Amino acid sequence: MRNIWIIGRRELAAYFTSPVAYVFIVIFLALAGGLTFFFGNWLERGQADLQVFFIYHPYLYLFLIPAVGMRLWAEERKSGTMEFLMTLPISTGQAVIGKFVAAWIFAGIALLLTFPIWITVNFLGDPDNGVIVTAYVGSWLMAGGFLALSSSVSALTKNQVVAFVLAAVLGFIFLMSGVEIVQAFFRAWAPQKFVDAVAELSFLSNFTDLSQGVIDVRDILFFASVIGVALFINTAIVEIKKSA
Amino acid sequence: MSTLLEIEGLTKRFGPITAVDDITFSVERGEVLGFLGPNGAGKSTTMKMATGYLSPTAGNITVCGYDVRLHPIEAKRRIGYLPEGAPLYGDMTPNSLLNFVCDIRKLPRDQRRQGLDHAIESLHLHQVLHQPIETLSKGYKRRVGLAQAIVHDPDVLILDEPTDGLDPNQKHEVHKLLGRMASTKAIIISTHILEEVDAVCSRAIIISQGRIVADEKPSQLEARSRFHNAVGIRIAAEGAERCVSVLNEISEVHSVQQVVQPSGLNELVAFSANGGNIIGQVRTAIDRSGLDVVEMFIERGRLEDVFRDLTLGAPAAAEVKEEAGNA
Ligand SMILES: Nc1ncnc2c1ncn2[C@@H]1O[C@H](COP(=O)(O)OP(=O)(O)OP(=O)(O)O)[C@@H](O)[C@H]1O
Ligand SMILES: [Mg+2]
């Protein structure tokens, strides 16, 4: 546990020493705000909630989270520091979790920096703040899901661009598995049970409830399992890659 | 003495390449082992396995009684490792990196302060302590890499080309540092600088194509050289020819090699016929001839020579004959 935190802290500090971190935060805030105001017509809707703000998060994360996660292991492998890190007295799992946690906290910070919109909605009307908090937590959980996928994929390659593309594709599959087009594709040949199972794996369907303030334990468990399984695979990939 | 590192039947294959081929040796406390071999011989690969980074295809590694594969954390705790090329987090400063290592290695406060002071002092890092590592010169990076390897005062120190890129002063400092630490640790260094073996190593292993071809004291290695006990003579060009014939007269002299130095002086090397000491005979003959010799010395043997013979597989004797013909 202590090791995880030491690694996470180092990693987090590394984020903030690079300009990429600030660029990322600015882009995230600009897009999150821009989409809400211009496409979501947030002000014109005349409703005191953040529905249209959260509705864009899955798509934002689809591209922005791979940008956060791509460097996690690819950079470590490329620069050779993986050898330094993995010959310290830590387990591979601790390194994987530590690095993931750092990136997740970073994503959380970016998310928290959207707080002005929350203040604004409270200023303009009388929203249900419980719903908003649930939606924030749900959004952060979903970010964790995307991030765990990105982190695993990042361990596959030394090239950050490749890591980014693979992570975005993988994220897209998880995001869209509940959407009608994808469903139709499976329905054509797979049994209904399988089609339903695929739908269950969708980030979108699992996030929708949370974003509307509905706390469904299954949704939370879903994201937790995605993170858990992805990091487990991540650990295995790191083990294999370092010994090859 | 206690054995701190034991390697047994170690083998590593990368697909069709056998990088390390059935290597066995052990290192005791108090030993400094020089790990020599041509590029691609398998030095770094062996070190990567010893430190638990790579997993071996076959064989066992034990560090302070802990099997590296079964108890990697316990083993790694007792190792200080400088990987080849000293890869370090460029965004960190030496100060933050060393503190990170102390944190991970759970050093108690006293030991931590002591370790940091000692590492920073020994490697002269004061000036660069707060400068991002990516902006440091190559030599300084290497020194930070060395500092992080010794900060926890490990029993086993594994250093892959520790003095590569260091200036002569720093090289000397590192040699002194290794000398000071030698008595309490088992140290392995890989190097391409053969003088370094003489300067710091109590033992040398030469590997070639993944196999150990020699494992002995540096002096024993030198004794394998055809230069061992040869007599070197520096003489002005005018006397050189006569001197060569005088030397060739001596029955204990096998052959004479002649090299013209840039200074204009000639250097002659008289090889011993049986590897024994021939300085007495040479001196008597020179004195009798009345030749004016600038300098005369006994060769201990040249490691480069032995290294070349062992790693290229050419027998030493063949080369001697060839050069004797030229002389
Ligand atoms: N990850 C790898 N995949 C494939 N082959 C490898 C890998 N790592 C090392 N090798 C091969 O193993 C052999 C030994 O390499 P190693 O780095 O151990 O040599 P070395 O003795 O350290 O050489 P140098 O003096 O150049 O540092 C080389 O032929 C190298 O190409
Ligand atoms: Mg090497």
Short mmCIF file of C-alpha atoms in Angstrom, two decimals, chain B residues 48-257:
data_model
loop_
_atom_site.label_atom_id
_atom_site.label_comp_id
_atom_site.label_asym_id
_atom_site.label_seq_id
_atom_site.Cartn_x
_atom_site.Cartn_y
_atom_site.Cartn_z
CA LYS B 48 19.57 -8.02 -15.75
CA MET B 49 18.82 -11.56 -14.65
CA ALA B 50 20.83 -11.25 -11.45
CA THR B 51 18.82 -8.17 -10.47
CA GLY B 52 15.51 -9.89 -11.16
CA TYR B 53 14.57 -7.83 -14.19
CA LEU B 54 14.80 -10.51 -16.83
CA SER B 55 13.72 -14.02 -16.03
CA PRO B 56 16.25 -16.65 -16.99
CA THR B 57 15.50 -19.40 -19.48
CA ALA B 58 17.28 -21.75 -17.10
CA GLY B 59 19.41 -21.60 -13.99
CA ASN B 60 19.30 -20.20 -10.49
CA ILE B 61 20.34 -16.93 -8.90
CA THR B 62 20.67 -16.50 -5.16
CA VAL B 63 21.24 -13.13 -3.50
CA CYS B 64 22.13 -13.22 0.20
CA GLY B 65 20.39 -16.57 0.44
CA TYR B 66 17.24 -15.47 -1.38
CA ASP B 67 16.30 -17.03 -4.67
CA VAL B 68 15.69 -14.12 -7.02
CA ARG B 69 12.75 -15.84 -8.69
CA LEU B 70 11.03 -17.04 -5.53
CA HIS B 71 11.71 -14.03 -3.32
CA PRO B 72 12.30 -11.17 -5.73
CA ILE B 73 11.49 -8.40 -3.25
CA GLU B 74 13.81 -9.71 -0.54
CA ALA B 75 16.57 -10.13 -3.09
CA LYS B 76 16.07 -6.71 -4.68
CA ARG B 77 16.19 -5.09 -1.26
CA ARG B 78 19.78 -6.26 -0.92
CA ILE B 79 20.94 -5.22 -4.37
CA GLY B 80 22.09 -1.87 -5.65
CA TYR B 81 21.90 -1.78 -9.42
CA LEU B 82 23.09 0.60 -12.07
CA PRO B 83 21.46 -0.49 -15.33
CA GLU B 84 23.30 -0.08 -18.61
CA GLY B 85 23.12 3.53 -19.75
CA ALA B 86 21.83 4.65 -16.35
CA PRO B 87 18.17 5.18 -17.30
CA LEU B 88 16.56 7.58 -14.83
CA TYR B 89 13.42 9.69 -14.69
CA GLY B 90 14.47 12.82 -16.57
CA ASP B 91 11.78 14.98 -15.05
CA MET B 92 13.09 14.42 -11.52
CA THR B 93 16.02 16.13 -9.87
CA PRO B 94 18.81 14.04 -8.33
CA ASN B 95 17.49 15.10 -4.95
CA SER B 96 13.92 13.96 -5.57
CA LEU B 97 15.09 10.76 -7.27
CA LEU B 98 17.34 9.79 -4.38
CA ASN B 99 14.56 10.52 -1.91
CA PHE B 100 12.16 8.45 -3.99
CA VAL B 101 14.56 5.52 -3.83
CA CYS B 102 14.97 5.97 -0.06
CA ASP B 103 11.17 5.96 0.32
CA ILE B 104 10.73 2.82 -1.73
CA ARG B 105 13.56 1.13 0.13
CA LYS B 106 12.01 2.15 3.46
CA LEU B 107 15.20 3.53 4.96
CA PRO B 108 14.80 4.63 8.57
CA ARG B 109 15.58 8.28 9.16
CA ASP B 110 19.19 7.98 10.36
CA GLN B 111 20.17 5.54 7.69
CA ARG B 112 18.49 7.69 5.12
CA ARG B 113 20.37 10.83 6.06
CA GLN B 114 23.63 8.91 6.21
CA GLY B 115 22.99 7.19 2.89
CA LEU B 116 22.05 10.41 1.14
CA ASP B 117 25.03 12.31 2.54
CA HIS B 118 27.41 9.54 1.60
CA ALA B 119 26.03 9.11 -1.92
CA ILE B 120 25.89 12.82 -2.68
CA GLU B 121 29.34 13.41 -1.27
CA SER B 122 31.02 10.43 -2.91
CA LEU B 123 29.67 11.29 -6.33
CA HIS B 124 29.99 15.06 -6.02
CA LEU B 125 26.38 15.80 -6.76
CA HIS B 126 25.98 18.95 -4.64
CA GLN B 127 26.00 21.30 -7.60
CA VAL B 128 23.34 19.53 -9.58
CA LEU B 129 21.11 18.35 -6.77
CA HIS B 130 18.15 20.45 -7.84
CA GLN B 131 18.57 20.39 -11.60
CA PRO B 132 16.27 18.14 -13.68
CA ILE B 133 18.14 14.98 -14.59
CA GLU B 134 17.31 15.33 -18.29
CA THR B 135 19.38 18.53 -18.39
CA LEU B 136 22.47 16.94 -16.82
CA SER B 137 25.54 15.94 -18.77
CA LYS B 138 26.12 12.27 -19.50
CA GLY B 139 28.73 11.90 -16.77
CA TYR B 140 26.52 13.49 -14.16
CA LYS B 141 23.62 11.24 -15.14
CA ARG B 142 25.88 8.26 -14.64
CA ARG B 143 26.88 9.61 -11.24
CA VAL B 144 23.25 10.02 -10.19
CA GLY B 145 22.69 6.43 -11.32
CA LEU B 146 25.58 5.32 -9.14
CA ALA B 147 24.30 7.35 -6.20
CA GLN B 148 20.88 5.69 -6.32
CA ALA B 149 22.59 2.29 -6.41
CA ILE B 150 24.59 2.84 -3.21
CA VAL B 151 22.22 5.00 -1.18
CA HIS B 152 20.84 2.05 0.82
CA ASP B 153 24.25 0.53 1.48
CA PRO B 154 23.39 -2.77 -0.24
CA ASP B 155 25.24 -6.03 0.28
CA VAL B 156 25.40 -6.71 -3.42
CA LEU B 157 26.31 -4.02 -5.90
CA ILE B 158 25.81 -4.64 -9.61
CA LEU B 159 27.08 -1.89 -11.87
CA ASP B 160 26.82 -2.04 -15.64
CA GLU B 161 29.60 0.13 -17.07
CA PRO B 162 29.70 2.49 -14.09
CA THR B 163 32.55 4.67 -15.35
CA ASP B 164 31.38 5.02 -18.95
CA GLY B 165 31.33 8.73 -19.72
CA LEU B 166 33.10 9.87 -16.56
CA ASP B 167 36.02 12.28 -16.75
CA PRO B 168 39.39 10.97 -15.48
CA ASN B 169 38.99 12.66 -12.09
CA GLN B 170 35.57 11.21 -11.53
CA LYS B 171 36.70 7.83 -12.74
CA HIS B 172 39.41 7.95 -10.13
CA GLU B 173 36.88 8.99 -7.48
CA VAL B 174 34.60 6.10 -8.40
CA HIS B 175 37.52 3.69 -8.22
CA LYS B 176 38.33 4.98 -4.75
CA LEU B 177 34.68 4.68 -3.75
CA LEU B 178 34.54 1.08 -4.94
CA GLY B 179 37.77 0.38 -3.09
CA ARG B 180 36.30 1.77 0.14
CA MET B 181 33.09 -0.22 -0.20
CA ALA B 182 34.75 -3.42 -1.33
CA SER B 183 35.40 -4.96 2.07
CA THR B 184 31.75 -4.97 3.12
CA LYS B 185 30.08 -5.90 -0.15
CA ALA B 186 30.09 -8.17 -3.12
CA ILE B 187 30.55 -5.96 -6.16
CA ILE B 188 30.25 -6.76 -9.85
CA ILE B 189 31.18 -4.20 -12.46
CA SER B 190 31.13 -4.64 -16.20
CA THR B 191 33.59 -2.57 -18.14
CA HIS B 192 35.41 -2.20 -21.41
CA ILE B 193 38.26 -0.34 -19.74
CA LEU B 194 40.85 -2.94 -18.95
CA GLU B 195 42.97 -0.66 -16.75
CA GLU B 196 39.95 -0.53 -14.52
CA VAL B 197 40.32 -4.21 -13.83
CA ASP B 198 43.82 -3.61 -12.51
CA ALA B 199 42.69 -0.57 -10.58
CA VAL B 200 39.69 -2.00 -8.72
CA CYS B 201 38.99 -5.66 -9.35
CA SER B 202 40.14 -8.52 -7.20
CA ARG B 203 38.90 -10.96 -9.78
CA ALA B 204 37.91 -10.91 -13.44
CA ILE B 205 35.53 -12.97 -15.50
CA ILE B 206 35.76 -12.77 -19.25
CA ILE B 207 32.73 -13.92 -21.16
CA SER B 208 32.44 -14.42 -24.86
CA GLN B 209 29.30 -15.42 -26.73
CA GLY B 210 27.51 -16.04 -23.48
CA ARG B 211 30.12 -18.37 -21.98
CA ILE B 212 32.77 -17.83 -19.35
CA VAL B 213 36.20 -18.15 -20.96
CA ALA B 214 38.28 -17.03 -17.98
CA ASP B 215 37.65 -16.56 -14.27
CA GLU B 216 40.73 -15.61 -12.28
CA LYS B 217 42.71 -12.84 -10.58
CA PRO B 218 43.83 -9.98 -12.81
CA SER B 219 47.46 -10.94 -12.17
CA GLN B 220 46.78 -14.50 -13.33
CA LEU B 221 45.16 -13.17 -16.45
CA GLU B 222 48.16 -10.98 -17.12
CA ALA B 223 50.42 -13.98 -16.66
CA ARG B 224 48.67 -15.59 -19.62
CA SER B 225 49.89 -12.81 -21.85
CA ARG B 226 52.91 -13.34 -24.06
CA PHE B 227 54.02 -9.98 -22.69
CA HIS B 228 54.25 -11.49 -19.23
CA ASN B 229 57.85 -11.07 -18.05
CA ALA B 230 58.85 -9.63 -21.40
CA VAL B 231 61.44 -6.87 -21.17
CA GLY B 232 60.69 -3.54 -22.72
CA ILE B 233 63.53 -1.28 -23.84
CA ARG B 234 63.43 2.27 -25.17
CA ILE B 235 66.41 3.25 -27.24
CA ALA B 236 67.39 5.92 -29.74
CA ALA B 237 66.85 4.93 -33.39
CA GLU B 238 70.61 4.65 -34.16
CA GLY B 239 71.19 1.85 -31.65
CA ALA B 240 67.96 -0.01 -32.34
CA GLU B 241 69.14 -2.42 -35.01
CA ARG B 242 72.20 -3.50 -33.05
CA CYS B 243 70.14 -3.85 -29.91
CA VAL B 244 67.70 -6.18 -31.66
CA SER B 245 70.52 -8.49 -32.70
CA VAL B 246 72.05 -8.38 -29.23
CA LEU B 247 68.69 -9.37 -27.73
CA ASN B 248 68.17 -12.14 -30.27
CA GLU B 249 71.53 -13.62 -29.21
CA ILE B 250 70.19 -14.33 -25.72
CA SER B 251 68.98 -17.92 -25.50
CA GLU B 252 66.13 -17.11 -23.06
CA VAL B 253 64.68 -14.56 -25.49
CA HIS B 254 62.05 -16.01 -27.76
CA SER B 255 61.71 -13.10 -30.14
CA VAL B 256 61.93 -9.33 -30.32
CA GLN B 257 59.28 -6.91 -31.41
#
